[in-house]
Short mmCIF file of C-alpha atoms and ligand atoms in Angstrom, two decimals:
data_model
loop_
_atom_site.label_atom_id
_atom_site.label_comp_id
_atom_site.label_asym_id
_atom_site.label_seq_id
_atom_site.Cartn_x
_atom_site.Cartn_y
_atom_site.Cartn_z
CA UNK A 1 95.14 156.82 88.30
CA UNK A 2 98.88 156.64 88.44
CA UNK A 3 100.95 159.81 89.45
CA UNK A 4 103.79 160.88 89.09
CA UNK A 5 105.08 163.65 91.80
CA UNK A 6 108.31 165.68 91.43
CA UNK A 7 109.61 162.03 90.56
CA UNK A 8 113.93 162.04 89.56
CA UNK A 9 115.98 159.15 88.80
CA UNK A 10 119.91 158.92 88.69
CA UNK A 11 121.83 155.60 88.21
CA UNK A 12 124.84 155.60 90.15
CA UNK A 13 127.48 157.38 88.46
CA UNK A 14 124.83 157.78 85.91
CA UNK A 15 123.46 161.27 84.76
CA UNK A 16 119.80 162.48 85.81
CA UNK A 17 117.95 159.91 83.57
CA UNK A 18 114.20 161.34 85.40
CA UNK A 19 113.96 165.21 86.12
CA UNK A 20 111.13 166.33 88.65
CA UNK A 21 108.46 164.83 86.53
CA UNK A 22 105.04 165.30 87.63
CA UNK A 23 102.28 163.69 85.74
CA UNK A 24 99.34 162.43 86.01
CA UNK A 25 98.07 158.86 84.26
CA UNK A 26 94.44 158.98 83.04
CA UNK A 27 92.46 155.45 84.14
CA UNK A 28 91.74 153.26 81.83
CA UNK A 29 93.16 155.29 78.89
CA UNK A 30 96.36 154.78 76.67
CA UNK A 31 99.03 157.25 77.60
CA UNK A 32 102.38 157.13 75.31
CA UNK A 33 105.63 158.02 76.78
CA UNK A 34 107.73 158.87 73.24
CA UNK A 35 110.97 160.20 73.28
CA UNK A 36 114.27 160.27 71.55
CA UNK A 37 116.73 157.12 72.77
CA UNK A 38 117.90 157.77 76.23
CA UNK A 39 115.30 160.14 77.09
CA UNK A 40 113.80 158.18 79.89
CA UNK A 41 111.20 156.37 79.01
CA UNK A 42 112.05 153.51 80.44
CA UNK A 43 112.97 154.49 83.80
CA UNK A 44 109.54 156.28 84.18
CA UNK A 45 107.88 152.92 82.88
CA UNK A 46 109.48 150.70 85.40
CA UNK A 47 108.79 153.16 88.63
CA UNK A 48 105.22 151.94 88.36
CA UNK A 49 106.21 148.32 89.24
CA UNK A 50 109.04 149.17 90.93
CA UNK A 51 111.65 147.21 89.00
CA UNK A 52 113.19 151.29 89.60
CA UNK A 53 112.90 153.12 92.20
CA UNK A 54 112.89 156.74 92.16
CA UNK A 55 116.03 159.08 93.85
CA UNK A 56 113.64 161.41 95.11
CA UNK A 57 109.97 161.74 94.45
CA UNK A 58 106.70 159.60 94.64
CA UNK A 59 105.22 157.18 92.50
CA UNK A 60 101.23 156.64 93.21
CA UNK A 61 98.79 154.25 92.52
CA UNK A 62 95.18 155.61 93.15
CA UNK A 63 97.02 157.49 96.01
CA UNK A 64 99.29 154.68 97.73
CA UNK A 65 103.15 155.44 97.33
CA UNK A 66 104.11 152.21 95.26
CA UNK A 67 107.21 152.69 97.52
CA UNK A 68 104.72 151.27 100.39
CA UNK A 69 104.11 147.84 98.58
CA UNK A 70 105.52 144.73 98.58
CA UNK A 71 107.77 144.98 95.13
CA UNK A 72 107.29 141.24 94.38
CA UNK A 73 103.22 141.41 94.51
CA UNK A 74 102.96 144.90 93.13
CA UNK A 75 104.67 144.17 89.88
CA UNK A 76 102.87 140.48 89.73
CA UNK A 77 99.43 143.01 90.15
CA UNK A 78 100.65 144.83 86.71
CA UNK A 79 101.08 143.11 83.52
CA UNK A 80 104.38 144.19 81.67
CA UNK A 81 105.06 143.39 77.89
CA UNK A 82 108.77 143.87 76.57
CA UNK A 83 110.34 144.47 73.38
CA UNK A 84 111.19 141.01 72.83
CA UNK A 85 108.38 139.17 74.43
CA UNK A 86 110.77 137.90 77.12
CA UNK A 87 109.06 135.00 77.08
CA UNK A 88 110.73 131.96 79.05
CA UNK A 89 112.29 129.65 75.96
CA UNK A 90 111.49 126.15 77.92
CA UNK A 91 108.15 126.02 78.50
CA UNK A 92 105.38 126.24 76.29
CA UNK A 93 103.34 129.47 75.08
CA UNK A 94 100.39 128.03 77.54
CA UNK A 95 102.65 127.29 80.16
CA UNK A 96 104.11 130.88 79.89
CA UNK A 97 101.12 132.87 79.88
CA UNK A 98 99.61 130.88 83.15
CA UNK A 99 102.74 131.01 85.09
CA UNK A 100 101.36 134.53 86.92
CA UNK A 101 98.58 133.41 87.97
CA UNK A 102 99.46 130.09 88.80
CA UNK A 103 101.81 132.24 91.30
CA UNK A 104 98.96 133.98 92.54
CA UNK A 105 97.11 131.02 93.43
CA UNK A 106 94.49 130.46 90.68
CA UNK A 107 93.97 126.70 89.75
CA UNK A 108 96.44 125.31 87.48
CA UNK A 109 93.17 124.00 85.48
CA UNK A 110 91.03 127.33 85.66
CA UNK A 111 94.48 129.28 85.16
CA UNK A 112 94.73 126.75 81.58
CA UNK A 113 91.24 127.51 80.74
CA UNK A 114 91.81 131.13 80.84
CA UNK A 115 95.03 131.50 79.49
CA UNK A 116 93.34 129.58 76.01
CA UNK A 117 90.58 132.15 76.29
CA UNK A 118 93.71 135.06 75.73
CA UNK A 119 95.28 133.17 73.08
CA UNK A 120 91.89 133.62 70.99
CA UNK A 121 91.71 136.85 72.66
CA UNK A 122 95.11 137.83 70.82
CA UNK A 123 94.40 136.21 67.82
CA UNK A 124 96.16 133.26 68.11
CA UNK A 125 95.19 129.68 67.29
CA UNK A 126 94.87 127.74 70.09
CA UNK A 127 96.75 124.94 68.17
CA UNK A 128 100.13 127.18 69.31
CA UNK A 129 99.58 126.61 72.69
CA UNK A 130 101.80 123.45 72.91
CA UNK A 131 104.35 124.88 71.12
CA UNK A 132 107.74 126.58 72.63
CA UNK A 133 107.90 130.36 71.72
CA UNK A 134 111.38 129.60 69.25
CA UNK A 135 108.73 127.77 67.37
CA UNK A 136 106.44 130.99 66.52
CA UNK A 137 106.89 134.19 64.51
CA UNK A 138 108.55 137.24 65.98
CA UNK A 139 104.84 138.39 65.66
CA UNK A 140 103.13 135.42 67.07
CA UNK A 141 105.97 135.59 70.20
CA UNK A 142 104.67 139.30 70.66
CA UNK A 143 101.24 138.26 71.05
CA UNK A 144 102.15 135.61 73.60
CA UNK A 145 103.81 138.55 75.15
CA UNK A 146 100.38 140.24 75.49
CA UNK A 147 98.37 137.35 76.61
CA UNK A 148 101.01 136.94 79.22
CA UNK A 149 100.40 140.01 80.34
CA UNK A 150 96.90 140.40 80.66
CA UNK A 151 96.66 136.68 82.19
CA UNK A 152 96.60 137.72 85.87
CA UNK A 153 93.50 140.60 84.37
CA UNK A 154 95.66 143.64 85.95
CA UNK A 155 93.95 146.58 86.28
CA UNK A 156 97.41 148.29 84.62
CA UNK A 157 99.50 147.31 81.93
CA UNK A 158 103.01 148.62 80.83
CA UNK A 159 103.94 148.16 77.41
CA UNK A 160 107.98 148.85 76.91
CA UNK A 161 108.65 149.27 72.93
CA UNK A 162 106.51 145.53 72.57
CA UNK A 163 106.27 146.07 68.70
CA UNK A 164 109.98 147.63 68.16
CA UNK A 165 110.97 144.36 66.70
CA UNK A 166 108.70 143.25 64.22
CA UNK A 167 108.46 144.12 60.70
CA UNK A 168 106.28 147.31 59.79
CA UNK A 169 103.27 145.43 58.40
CA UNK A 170 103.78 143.08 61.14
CA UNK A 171 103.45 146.29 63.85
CA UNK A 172 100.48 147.73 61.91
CA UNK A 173 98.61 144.35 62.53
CA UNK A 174 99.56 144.19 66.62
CA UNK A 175 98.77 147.96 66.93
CA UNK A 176 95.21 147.45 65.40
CA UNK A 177 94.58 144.42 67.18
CA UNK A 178 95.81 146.53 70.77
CA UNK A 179 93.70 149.04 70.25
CA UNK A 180 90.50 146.57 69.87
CA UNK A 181 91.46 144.70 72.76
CA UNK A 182 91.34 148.03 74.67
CA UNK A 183 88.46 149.06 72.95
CA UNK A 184 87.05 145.57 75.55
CA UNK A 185 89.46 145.56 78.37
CA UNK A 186 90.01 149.35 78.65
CA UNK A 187 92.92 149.05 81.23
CA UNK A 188 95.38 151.46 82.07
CA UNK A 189 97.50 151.43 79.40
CA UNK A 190 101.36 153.11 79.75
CA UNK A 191 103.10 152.52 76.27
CA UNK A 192 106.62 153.43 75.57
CA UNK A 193 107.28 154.05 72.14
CA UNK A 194 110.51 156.18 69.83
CA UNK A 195 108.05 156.37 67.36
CA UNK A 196 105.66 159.48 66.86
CA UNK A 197 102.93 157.63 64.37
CA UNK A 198 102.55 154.64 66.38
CA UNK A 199 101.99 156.88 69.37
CA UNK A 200 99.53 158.90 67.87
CA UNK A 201 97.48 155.72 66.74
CA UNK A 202 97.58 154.50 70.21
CA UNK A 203 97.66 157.24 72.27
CA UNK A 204 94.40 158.38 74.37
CA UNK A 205 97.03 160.86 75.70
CA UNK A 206 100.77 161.00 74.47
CA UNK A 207 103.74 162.14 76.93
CA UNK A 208 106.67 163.58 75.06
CA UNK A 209 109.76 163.39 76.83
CA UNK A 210 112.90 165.34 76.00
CA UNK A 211 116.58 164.45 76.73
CA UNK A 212 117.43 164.15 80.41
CA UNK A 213 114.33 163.11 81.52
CA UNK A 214 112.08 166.32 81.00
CA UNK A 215 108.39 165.97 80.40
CA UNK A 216 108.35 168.40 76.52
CA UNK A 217 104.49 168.46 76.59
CA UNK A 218 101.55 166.09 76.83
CA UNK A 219 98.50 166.11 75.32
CA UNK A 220 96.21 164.66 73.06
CA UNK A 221 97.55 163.85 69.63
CA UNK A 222 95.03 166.37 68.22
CA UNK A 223 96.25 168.75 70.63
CA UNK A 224 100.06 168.03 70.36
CA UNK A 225 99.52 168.51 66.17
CA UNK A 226 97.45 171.39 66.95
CA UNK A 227 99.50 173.59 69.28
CA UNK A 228 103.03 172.09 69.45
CA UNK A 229 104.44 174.35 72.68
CA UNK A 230 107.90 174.39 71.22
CA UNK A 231 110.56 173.57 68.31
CA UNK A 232 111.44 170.65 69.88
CA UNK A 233 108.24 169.15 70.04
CA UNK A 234 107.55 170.30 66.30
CA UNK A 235 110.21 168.83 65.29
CA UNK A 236 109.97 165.40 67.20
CA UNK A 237 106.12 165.33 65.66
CA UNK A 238 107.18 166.07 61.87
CA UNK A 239 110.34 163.77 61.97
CA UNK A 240 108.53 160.74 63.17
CA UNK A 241 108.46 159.39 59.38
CA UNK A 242 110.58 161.14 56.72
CA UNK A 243 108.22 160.54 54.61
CA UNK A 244 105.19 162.20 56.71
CA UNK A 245 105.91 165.48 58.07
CA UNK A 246 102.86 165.80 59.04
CA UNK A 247 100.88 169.48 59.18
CA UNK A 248 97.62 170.66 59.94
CA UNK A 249 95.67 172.25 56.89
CA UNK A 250 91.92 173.07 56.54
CA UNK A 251 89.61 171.72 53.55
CA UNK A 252 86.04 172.57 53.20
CA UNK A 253 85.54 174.22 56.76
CA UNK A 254 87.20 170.52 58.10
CA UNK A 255 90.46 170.60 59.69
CA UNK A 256 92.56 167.76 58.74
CA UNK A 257 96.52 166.13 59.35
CA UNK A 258 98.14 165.85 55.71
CA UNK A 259 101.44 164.23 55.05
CA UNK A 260 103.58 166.15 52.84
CA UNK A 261 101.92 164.72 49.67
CA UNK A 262 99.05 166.13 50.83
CA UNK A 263 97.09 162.55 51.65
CA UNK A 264 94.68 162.91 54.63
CA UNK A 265 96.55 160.94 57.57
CA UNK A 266 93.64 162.02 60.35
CA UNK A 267 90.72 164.41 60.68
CA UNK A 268 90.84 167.06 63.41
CA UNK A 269 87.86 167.80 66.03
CA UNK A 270 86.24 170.81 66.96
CA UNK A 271 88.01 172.21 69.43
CA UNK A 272 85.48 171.96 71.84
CA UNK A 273 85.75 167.77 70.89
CA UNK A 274 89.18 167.74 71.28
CA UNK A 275 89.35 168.88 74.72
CA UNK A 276 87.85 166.05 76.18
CA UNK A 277 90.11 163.53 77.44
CA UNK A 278 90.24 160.81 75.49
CA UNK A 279 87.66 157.85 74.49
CA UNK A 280 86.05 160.28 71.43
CA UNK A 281 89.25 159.05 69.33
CA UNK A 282 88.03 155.38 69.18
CA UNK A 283 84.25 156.24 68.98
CA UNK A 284 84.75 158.78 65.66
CA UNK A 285 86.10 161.64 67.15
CA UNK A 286 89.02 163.43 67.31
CA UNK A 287 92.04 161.22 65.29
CA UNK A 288 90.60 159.55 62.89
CA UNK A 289 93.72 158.47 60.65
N1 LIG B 301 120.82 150.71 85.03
C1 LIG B 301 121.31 151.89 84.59
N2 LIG B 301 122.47 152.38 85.08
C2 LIG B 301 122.97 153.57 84.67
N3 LIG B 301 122.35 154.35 83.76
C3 LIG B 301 121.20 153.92 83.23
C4 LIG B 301 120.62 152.67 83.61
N4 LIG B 301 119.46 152.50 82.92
C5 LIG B 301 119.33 153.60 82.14
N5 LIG B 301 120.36 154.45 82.32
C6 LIG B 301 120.55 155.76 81.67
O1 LIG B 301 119.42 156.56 81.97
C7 LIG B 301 119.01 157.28 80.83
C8 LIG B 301 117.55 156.94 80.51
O2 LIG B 301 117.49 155.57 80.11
P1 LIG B 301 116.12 154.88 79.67
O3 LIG B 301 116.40 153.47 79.34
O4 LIG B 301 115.08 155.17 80.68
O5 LIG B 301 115.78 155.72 78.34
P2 LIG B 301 114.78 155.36 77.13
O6 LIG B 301 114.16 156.65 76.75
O7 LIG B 301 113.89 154.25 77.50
O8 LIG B 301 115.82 154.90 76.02
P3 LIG B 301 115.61 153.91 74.75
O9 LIG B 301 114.55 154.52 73.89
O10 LIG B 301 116.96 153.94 74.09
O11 LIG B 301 115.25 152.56 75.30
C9 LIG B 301 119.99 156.95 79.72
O12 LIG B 301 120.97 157.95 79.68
C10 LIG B 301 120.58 155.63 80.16
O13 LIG B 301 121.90 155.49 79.69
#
């Protein structure tokens, strides 16, 4: 469990980019952080490893204050995918995804063995492995990205926009395949997303943040569709994709999500179903879509 207590951030000179968020990150769960630009997403992401520290505030890890480890191990301990795979141009995809654990101490030849065993695991062929990442797709790179950071088998991984760069059909393909790998791994999974559907589809749990670093509401998605707590956060969930606009409407006694052509984007649960926390979405329960 990761939690967050009364945490704040401000840069220097900078405005409050964290205000007194407390939260509370479910084990081996997704949980989306999705917010407009700026809203600080993430600066919350990056006080789990410590690449930020809080101004005031704790950050814990099944109860230890992540401001009591040793920032070098703690962040090798959590696997961290970026945007744009950040993957190191001179060396090869193997060599990139082993480097971690190599680190860590594992056996340069064990460390190889595994690291092919997370290419397949990401779908890629393990013919890539000798090749440099300016040699694969902006989709192949992101997969990399993943293997990387599942190579040293953290218990946590933070995900920071890792599909914001690749082509929509592209993004579909690395959000299904995420969500099977999950559907295996089940790690704790923190996700930082702008975009509404793709947290939705991912989220066990989705955090919407507001400007200045204010926790809007969290919930599940069937709960954030259901019972929006404010304009704001109706808003934020209908704008997602002009051409969505998403509501709630009921056919047949069956509550279902409609766009605004009236296709079926997701089936509601009972309410009694869509209380419970989270792993009912992937096992036929409460999204659907
Ligand atoms: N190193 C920094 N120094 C000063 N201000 C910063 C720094 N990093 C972020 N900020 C500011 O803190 C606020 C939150 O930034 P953050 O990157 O966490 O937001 P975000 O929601 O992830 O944004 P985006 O979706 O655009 O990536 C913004 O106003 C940003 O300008």
């Amino acid at each position: 469990m990761i939690e967050f207590r009364s945490v704040s951030k401000r840069y220097e000179e900078g405005a409050l980019a964290v205000a007194e968020v407390n939260l509370a990150i479910a084990p081996r769960a997704v949980t989306v952080l999705v917010g407009p630009s700026g809203c600080g997403k993430t600066t919350l992401l990056r006080m789990i490893n410590r690449m930020v520290d809080p101004t005031s505030g704790q950050v814990l890890i099944d109860d230890v204050d992540v401001a009591t480890r040793n920032p070098v191990q703690l962040r090798r301990s959590i696997g961290y995918v970026m945007q744009n795979s950040g993957l190191m141009p001179h060396r090869t995809v193997l060599d990139n995804v082993t480097t971690v654990p190599i680190l860590q101490g594992v056996s340069r030849t064990q460390a190889r063995a595994r690291g092919m065993e997370l290419l397949a695991t990401v779908g890629l062929d393990a013919s890539l492995a000798k090749r440099y990442p300016g040699q694969l797709s902006g989709g192949q790179q992101q997969r990399v990205g993943v293997a990387r950071g599942l190579a040293a088998d953290p218990n946590i991984l933070l995900m920071d926009e890792p599909f914001g760069a690749v082509d929509p059909i592209v993004r579909r393909e690395l959000q299904t395949e995420l969500a099977r790998i999950q559907s295996e791994l089940a790690k704790t999974i923190v996700f930082v997303t702008h975009d509404i559907d793709e947290a939705f589809l991912l989220g066990d749990q989705v955090v919407i943040l507001r400007e200045g670093g204010h926790v809007a509401q969290m919930g599940t998605p069937t709960e954030l569709l259901a019972n929006p707590v404010d304009d704001f956060v109706a808003d934020f969930i209908g704008r997602g994709d002009e051409s969505k606009h998403l509501r709630i409407t009921e056919r047949n006694g069956t509550r279902l999500v409609v766009d605004q052509r009236g296709r079926v984007a997701g089936v509601l649960a009972a309410p009694e179903q869509a209380a419970e926390p989270h792993p009912s979405k992937r096992e036929g329960g409460a999204w659907t879509g």
